Coordinates of C-alpha atoms in Angstrom, one line a residue:
M100 CA 53.6 -6.1 44.9
T101 CA 54.1 -6.0 41.1
H102 CA 53.1 -8.7 38.7
S103 CA 54.7 -9.5 35.5
I104 CA 52.7 -10.5 32.4
S105 CA 54.3 -12.7 29.8
R106 CA 54.3 -11.7 26.1
R107 CA 51.8 -14.5 25.5
G108 CA 49.5 -13.1 28.2
V109 CA 49.7 -9.6 26.7
L110 CA 48.8 -10.9 23.3
G111 CA 46.0 -12.9 24.8
I112 CA 44.5 -9.8 26.5
A113 CA 44.9 -7.8 23.3
A114 CA 43.1 -10.5 21.3
T115 CA 40.3 -10.7 23.9
M116 CA 39.9 -6.9 23.8
A117 CA 39.9 -6.9 20.0
L118 CA 37.2 -9.6 19.9
G119 CA 35.2 -7.9 22.6
S120 CA 35.5 -4.6 20.7
K121 CA 34.3 -6.3 17.5
A122 CA 31.5 -8.1 19.3
F123 CA 30.5 -4.8 20.9
A124 CA 30.4 -3.1 17.5
Q125 CA 27.9 -5.6 16.2
P126 CA 24.4 -4.5 17.2
A127 CA 22.4 -7.0 19.2
E128 CA 19.3 -5.7 17.4
V129 CA 18.3 -3.4 14.6
V130 CA 15.4 -1.1 15.4
I131 CA 12.9 -0.3 12.6
G132 CA 10.2 2.2 13.1
W133 CA 6.7 2.1 11.6
I134 CA 4.2 5.0 11.4
L135 CA 0.7 3.6 10.9
P136 CA -2.9 4.6 11.5
L137 CA -3.5 2.2 14.4
T138 CA -6.5 4.1 15.6
G139 CA -8.9 6.4 13.7
V140 CA -10.5 6.1 10.3
S141 CA -7.8 3.9 8.7
A142 CA -7.2 1.7 11.8
S143 CA -8.1 -1.6 10.2
V144 CA -5.6 -1.0 7.4
G145 CA -2.9 0.0 9.9
Q146 CA -3.5 -3.1 12.0
Q147 CA -3.3 -5.3 8.9
T148 CA 0.0 -3.8 7.9
R149 CA 1.3 -4.1 11.4
V150 CA 0.5 -7.8 11.5
G151 CA 2.1 -8.4 8.1
A152 CA 5.3 -6.6 9.2
Q153 CA 5.4 -8.5 12.5
I154 CA 5.0 -11.9 10.9
A155 CA 7.9 -11.1 8.5
T156 CA 10.0 -9.9 11.4
D157 CA 9.4 -13.0 13.4
Q158 CA 10.4 -15.1 10.4
I159 CA 13.6 -13.1 9.8
N160 CA 14.6 -13.4 13.5
A161 CA 13.7 -17.1 13.7
A162 CA 15.9 -17.7 10.6
G163 CA 19.0 -16.2 12.2
G164 CA 18.4 -12.5 12.0
I165 CA 20.7 -10.2 9.9
K166 CA 23.6 -12.6 9.3
S167 CA 26.0 -9.9 8.1
L168 CA 25.5 -8.2 11.5
G169 CA 26.3 -11.4 13.4
G170 CA 22.7 -12.5 13.7
A171 CA 21.3 -9.2 14.9
R172 CA 17.6 -9.4 15.5
I173 CA 15.1 -6.9 14.2
R174 CA 12.9 -5.1 16.7
L175 CA 9.8 -3.1 15.5
V176 CA 8.7 0.2 17.2
F177 CA 5.3 1.6 16.2
G178 CA 3.9 5.1 16.1
D179 CA 0.2 5.7 15.7
S180 CA -0.5 8.5 13.3
Q181 CA -4.3 8.3 13.9
S182 CA -4.4 9.3 10.1
K183 CA -3.5 12.9 11.3
P184 CA -0.6 14.6 9.6
D185 CA 0.6 16.6 12.7
I186 CA 0.6 13.4 14.8
G187 CA 2.4 11.5 12.1
V188 CA 5.1 14.1 12.0
S189 CA 5.6 14.2 15.8
E190 CA 5.6 10.4 16.0
T191 CA 8.3 10.2 13.2
E192 CA 10.4 12.7 15.2
R193 CA 10.0 10.5 18.3
L194 CA 11.0 7.3 16.5
I195 CA 14.1 8.9 15.0
Q196 CA 15.2 11.0 17.9
R197 CA 14.3 8.9 20.9
E198 CA 14.0 5.4 19.6
N199 CA 17.1 5.8 17.4
V200 CA 15.6 3.7 14.6
A201 CA 17.7 2.7 11.6
A202 CA 14.8 3.3 9.2
V203 CA 11.1 4.2 9.2
A204 CA 8.3 2.7 7.1
G205 CA 4.8 4.0 6.6
A206 CA 2.4 5.7 6.8
F207 CA -0.4 4.5 4.4
N208 CA -2.3 7.9 4.3
S209 CA -0.7 10.2 1.7
A210 CA -1.6 13.2 3.8
V211 CA 0.5 11.8 6.7
T212 CA 3.3 10.3 4.6
F213 CA 4.0 13.5 2.7
P214 CA 5.1 15.6 5.7
A215 CA 6.4 12.7 7.8
S216 CA 8.8 11.5 5.1
E217 CA 10.1 15.1 5.0
V218 CA 11.1 14.7 8.6
A219 CA 12.9 11.5 7.8
Q220 CA 14.7 13.3 5.0
R221 CA 15.7 16.1 7.3
Y222 CA 17.2 13.7 9.8
K223 CA 18.8 11.6 7.0
T224 CA 16.9 8.5 8.0
P225 CA 15.7 6.1 5.3
W226 CA 11.9 6.2 4.8
L227 CA 10.2 3.3 3.0
T228 CA 6.8 4.3 1.9
M229 CA 4.0 1.9 2.4
G230 CA 0.6 2.4 0.7
A231 CA 0.7 6.1 0.2
V232 CA 0.5 7.0 -3.5
K233 CA 0.7 10.8 -3.8
D234 CA 3.0 11.3 -6.7
E235 CA 5.0 14.1 -5.1
I236 CA 6.2 11.8 -2.2
T237 CA 9.0 10.6 -4.5
E238 CA 9.2 13.7 -6.8
R239 CA 10.9 16.1 -4.4
G240 CA 14.5 15.1 -4.9
F241 CA 14.6 13.4 -1.5
E242 CA 17.4 10.8 -1.5
Y243 CA 16.3 9.1 1.8
V244 CA 12.7 8.4 0.6
F245 CA 11.7 5.3 -1.2
R246 CA 8.4 3.8 -2.3
L247 CA 7.6 0.1 -2.9
N248 CA 4.1 0.4 -4.2
N249 CA 2.3 2.3 -7.0
K250 CA 2.2 6.0 -7.1
A251 CA -1.0 7.8 -8.0
I252 CA -0.4 8.2 -11.8
Y253 CA 0.1 4.4 -12.0
D254 CA -3.3 3.8 -10.2
A255 CA -5.1 6.2 -12.5
R256 CA -3.5 4.7 -15.6
E257 CA -4.5 1.2 -14.6
Q258 CA -8.1 2.2 -14.1
L259 CA -8.4 3.9 -17.6
D260 CA -6.3 1.1 -19.3
A261 CA -8.8 -1.4 -18.0
M262 CA -11.8 0.7 -19.3
D263 CA -10.1 1.1 -22.6
F264 CA -9.5 -2.7 -22.8
F265 CA -13.1 -3.6 -21.9
K266 CA -14.2 -1.2 -24.6
K267 CA -12.0 -2.8 -27.2
E268 CA -13.0 -6.3 -26.0
T269 CA -16.7 -5.8 -26.1
G270 CA -17.2 -2.8 -28.5
K271 CA -19.1 -1.0 -25.7
G272 CA -18.0 1.4 -23.0
P273 CA -18.4 4.7 -21.2
K274 CA -18.0 8.1 -22.8
T275 CA -18.7 10.2 -19.7
L276 CA -17.1 9.9 -16.2
A277 CA -17.9 11.3 -12.8
M278 CA -15.3 11.6 -10.0
F279 CA -16.1 11.6 -6.3
Y280 CA -13.3 11.4 -3.8
E281 CA -12.0 12.1 -0.3
G282 CA -10.6 15.6 -0.1
S283 CA -7.1 15.0 1.3
D284 CA -3.8 14.4 -0.6
W285 CA -4.7 10.9 -1.8
G286 CA -8.1 11.7 -3.3
R287 CA -7.0 15.0 -4.9
S288 CA -3.8 13.4 -6.3
H289 CA -5.8 10.6 -7.9
A290 CA -8.4 12.9 -9.3
A291 CA -5.7 15.2 -10.9
N292 CA -4.3 12.2 -12.7
V293 CA -7.7 10.9 -13.9
R294 CA -8.6 14.3 -15.1
K295 CA -5.4 14.5 -17.2
L296 CA -5.6 11.0 -18.6
A297 CA -9.3 11.2 -19.3
K298 CA -8.8 14.3 -21.4
E299 CA -6.0 12.6 -23.4
R300 CA -8.2 9.5 -24.0
G301 CA -11.4 11.3 -25.0
Y302 CA -13.5 10.8 -21.9
D303 CA -15.7 13.7 -20.8
V304 CA -15.6 14.3 -17.0
V305 CA -19.1 15.5 -16.2
L306 CA -18.7 15.8 -12.4
D307 CA -15.5 16.4 -10.3
E308 CA -16.3 16.5 -6.6
A309 CA -14.2 16.3 -3.5
A310 CA -16.0 15.3 -0.2
P311 CA -15.3 17.4 2.9
P312 CA -14.0 15.6 6.0
N313 CA -16.3 14.0 8.5
Q314 CA -19.4 14.1 6.3
V315 CA -22.2 11.8 7.6
D316 CA -24.5 12.0 4.6
F317 CA -23.7 11.9 0.9
S318 CA -27.2 12.5 -0.3
S319 CA -26.4 15.9 -1.8
Q320 CA -23.5 14.6 -3.8
L321 CA -25.4 11.5 -5.0
L322 CA -28.1 13.9 -6.3
K323 CA -25.4 15.7 -8.3
I324 CA -24.1 12.4 -9.7
R325 CA -27.6 11.4 -10.7
A326 CA -28.2 14.7 -12.4
A327 CA -24.9 14.5 -14.3
K328 CA -25.8 11.1 -15.7
P329 CA -22.3 9.7 -16.0
D330 CA -21.7 6.4 -17.7
A331 CA -19.2 5.4 -14.9
L332 CA -18.2 6.7 -11.5
I333 CA -14.6 6.8 -10.2
V334 CA -14.3 6.9 -6.4
A335 CA -11.4 7.2 -3.9
F336 CA -12.4 6.8 -0.2
Y337 CA -11.1 5.3 3.0
T338 CA -13.1 2.5 4.7
P339 CA -15.7 4.5 6.8
D340 CA -16.7 6.9 3.9
Q341 CA -16.7 4.0 1.4
L342 CA -19.2 2.1 3.6
L343 CA -21.5 5.1 3.8
L344 CA -21.3 5.8 0.1
S345 CA -21.9 2.2 -0.9
R346 CA -24.9 1.9 1.4
Q347 CA -26.5 5.1 0.2
M348 CA -25.9 4.3 -3.4
M349 CA -27.8 1.0 -2.9
E350 CA -30.6 2.6 -0.9
Q351 CA -31.1 5.3 -3.6
R352 CA -30.6 2.8 -6.4
L353 CA -28.1 5.0 -8.2
D354 CA -27.4 3.1 -11.5
L355 CA -24.3 3.6 -13.5
P356 CA -24.2 1.7 -16.9
Y357 CA -20.5 0.9 -16.7
G358 CA -20.3 0.7 -12.9
V359 CA -18.4 2.1 -10.0
H360 CA -14.6 2.1 -10.3
S361 CA -12.8 2.4 -6.9
V362 CA -9.1 3.0 -6.5
G363 CA -8.2 0.7 -3.6
G364 CA -8.7 2.4 -0.2
G365 CA -11.8 1.0 1.6
T366 CA -12.6 -1.4 -1.2
E367 CA -9.4 -3.3 -0.5
D368 CA -10.0 -3.5 3.2
P369 CA -11.4 -7.0 4.3
A370 CA -13.1 -5.2 7.2
F371 CA -15.2 -3.2 4.6
Y372 CA -16.6 -6.4 3.1
K373 CA -17.4 -7.8 6.5
A374 CA -19.6 -4.7 7.2
I375 CA -21.4 -4.3 3.9
S376 CA -24.1 -6.2 2.1
P377 CA -22.8 -8.1 -0.9
R378 CA -25.6 -6.6 -3.0
A379 CA -24.3 -3.1 -2.3
V380 CA -20.9 -3.9 -3.9
A381 CA -22.0 -6.2 -6.7
Y382 CA -20.1 -5.6 -9.9
Y383 CA -17.8 -3.0 -8.3
F384 CA -14.5 -2.6 -10.2
V385 CA -11.5 -2.2 -7.8
Q386 CA -8.0 -1.1 -8.6
E387 CA -6.2 -3.6 -6.4
D388 CA -2.6 -3.2 -5.1
R389 CA -2.2 -6.9 -5.4
Q390 CA -4.1 -9.5 -7.4
V391 CA -6.8 -10.4 -4.8
D392 CA -7.7 -13.8 -6.1
A393 CA -4.0 -15.0 -5.9
L394 CA -4.0 -14.5 -2.2
Q395 CA -5.1 -17.9 -0.9
G396 CA -2.2 -20.0 -1.9
V397 CA -3.2 -20.2 -5.5
R398 CA 0.0 -18.7 -6.8
Y399 CA 2.0 -18.6 -3.6
P400 CA 1.6 -22.1 -1.9
E401 CA 4.9 -21.6 -0.1
Y402 CA 3.2 -18.9 1.9
D403 CA 0.2 -20.9 3.2
D404 CA 1.6 -20.7 6.8
L405 CA 1.8 -16.9 6.6
E406 CA -1.8 -16.6 5.3
K407 CA -3.0 -19.0 8.0
K408 CA -1.3 -16.9 10.7
F409 CA -2.8 -13.7 9.3
R410 CA -6.3 -15.3 9.4
E411 CA -5.7 -16.5 13.0
L412 CA -4.8 -13.0 14.2
L413 CA -7.3 -10.9 12.3
G414 CA -10.1 -13.3 11.2
Y415 CA -9.9 -12.8 7.5
N416 CA -7.6 -13.6 4.5
M417 CA -4.4 -11.9 3.8
S418 CA -5.0 -8.3 2.5
A419 CA -2.9 -6.2 0.2
Y420 CA -2.0 -4.1 3.2
G421 CA -0.8 -7.1 5.2
A422 CA 1.3 -8.2 2.2
Q423 CA 2.8 -4.8 1.9
G424 CA 3.9 -4.8 5.5
F425 CA 5.4 -8.3 5.1
A426 CA 7.2 -7.3 1.9
T427 CA 8.5 -4.1 3.3
M428 CA 10.4 -5.9 6.1
Y429 CA 12.0 -8.2 3.6
V430 CA 13.1 -5.3 1.5
L431 CA 14.7 -3.8 4.6
K432 CA 16.3 -7.1 5.5
D433 CA 17.9 -7.3 2.0
A434 CA 19.3 -3.8 2.4
L435 CA 20.6 -4.5 5.9
E436 CA 22.4 -7.7 4.8
R437 CA 24.1 -5.8 1.9
A438 CA 24.9 -2.8 4.0
A439 CA 26.3 -5.0 6.9
T440 CA 25.5 -2.1 9.2
S441 CA 22.5 -0.3 10.6
D442 CA 24.2 3.1 9.9
R443 CA 21.5 5.2 8.3
D444 CA 23.6 6.7 5.5
K445 CA 24.9 3.3 4.5
L446 CA 21.5 1.7 4.8
R447 CA 20.2 4.4 2.5
D448 CA 22.9 3.7 0.0
A449 CA 22.0 0.0 0.1
L450 CA 18.3 0.7 -0.4
A451 CA 19.1 2.8 -3.5
K452 CA 20.9 -0.2 -5.0
T453 CA 18.0 -2.6 -4.3
D454 CA 17.2 -5.1 -7.1
I455 CA 15.1 -8.0 -5.9
T456 CA 13.9 -10.6 -8.4
S457 CA 13.0 -13.5 -6.1
G458 CA 12.2 -14.3 -2.5
P459 CA 9.7 -13.2 0.1
A460 CA 9.8 -9.5 -0.8
L461 CA 8.0 -10.3 -4.0
Y462 CA 5.0 -11.8 -2.0
V463 CA 3.5 -8.3 -2.5
G464 CA 2.8 -9.4 -6.1
Y465 CA 5.6 -7.7 -8.1
Q466 CA 8.0 -9.5 -10.4
R467 CA 10.9 -7.1 -9.4
I468 CA 11.7 -4.4 -6.9
K469 CA 14.2 -1.8 -8.0
F470 CA 14.1 1.9 -7.2
D471 CA 14.7 4.6 -9.8
E472 CA 16.7 7.8 -9.1
H473 CA 13.6 9.3 -7.3
G474 CA 13.2 6.3 -5.0
Q475 CA 10.1 4.9 -6.8
N476 CA 9.8 1.2 -7.6
T477 CA 9.0 1.4 -11.3
F478 CA 8.1 -2.3 -11.3
A479 CA 5.1 -1.7 -9.0
H480 CA 1.7 -2.5 -10.5
G481 CA -1.8 -3.5 -9.5
A482 CA -4.7 -5.2 -11.1
I483 CA -8.4 -4.6 -11.6
S484 CA -11.0 -6.8 -10.0
Q485 CA -14.7 -7.0 -10.3
N486 CA -17.1 -8.2 -7.6
L487 CA -18.7 -11.3 -9.2
D488 CA -21.0 -13.5 -7.1
G489 CA -19.7 -12.1 -3.9
Q490 CA -16.0 -12.5 -4.8
R491 CA -13.4 -10.0 -6.2
R492 CA -12.1 -11.6 -9.3
T493 CA -9.3 -10.3 -11.5
V494 CA -10.6 -9.0 -14.8
W495 CA -7.6 -6.9 -16.0
P496 CA -4.9 -7.4 -17.2
A497 CA -6.4 -10.2 -19.4
E498 CA -3.4 -12.5 -18.9
S499 CA -4.1 -12.5 -15.1
R500 CA -7.7 -13.6 -15.5
A501 CA -8.9 -17.1 -14.7
K502 CA -10.1 -18.9 -17.8
D503 CA -13.7 -18.9 -16.6
I504 CA -13.8 -15.2 -15.8
K505 CA -15.0 -12.3 -17.9
P506 CA -16.1 -8.8 -16.8
I507 CA -19.8 -8.1 -16.6
W508 CA -19.9 -5.0 -18.9
P509 CA -22.2 -3.1 -18.8
V510 CA -23.4 -3.8 -15.3
P511 CA -27.0 -4.7 -14.4
A512 CA -29.2 -2.0 -12.9
F513 CA -30.1 -2.4 -9.3
G514 CA -33.7 -3.4 -10.2
A515 CA -32.4 -6.2 -12.4
R516 CA -30.1 -7.8 -9.8
S517 CA -31.1 -10.9 -7.9

């Protein structure tokens, strides 16, 4: 038996097929990969970043997903680098090849990010750097690699700009500097920039020392620092080493007239402050990725719910790392909306044209996010805090200080502290 189909019926079937094809072409979800140190020496930072990214993703999905993709939801897939470059590389390969992610974000540690982002470039998959500052990450001509946060030269410049400003403000300041830092890509990149800038500005670097991995006692290096008699000490360490260093400096009463100047790392980690005596970190200067005393709704009251959720999940206030995870997801949302596709090449093109001047992506603390031809956000910046009465308070730039705050400069010796 044969059946005849009217012209209207044929048109109806064609229309249904066309609609079905269109619906099928729209992804039900967009998969974003994250490489983070979820275990190992930087695990607390990795977990903070993960929570920030997940809160942002939940918000985006609850608000209707990616509207230009028919409301497609974002799904996050995580890879644990363990702070190890080889594992970071293999996990990046897994996310790209097996999980078919549209983009990858990460990986906090510069030593992991540098080779892992090369994998993303090779597979033509957008990589959005989180946390890692090694200059060369965005200086290799890689068109798929972007960085939201500072690079190492920005961090070093901010530290020395602050010292120069305090000198000018008070008429007093250091002439000699010592540098002590972790020996991987991050620490060495920072030290190279400080070395260069210090020479240009007339500072004398009297000690320049990298710590070997897995050291359990810094006594020998502290003896070297004491013998060199620097006016100030610049350090760059992840949380476990920063804990050890700070405790031993207090135990040995190593006095530095113009203090300890840490470039983020462990001294931005809330877990560090929960594990250390406030006396050990009194008067520390910290180059912060985000103005730390603007984190509790002071400047961002619209994000009180976000900060409350972060506290509920981790037990402490929003960190710079949580904020970076949160902001990264909104940068990717912005690019996905404009690309109207999860195609990696087109998403890469959209990221290259990013220019965000308002909205949740700026929760990270910047006034603008726009990538240069190398993929670096040139509007990234930090601030310098000093630990005063048990709280990190912004002391530089001056316009970001609270009216009742001034740096303690020089700093009291251990014997003179209450």
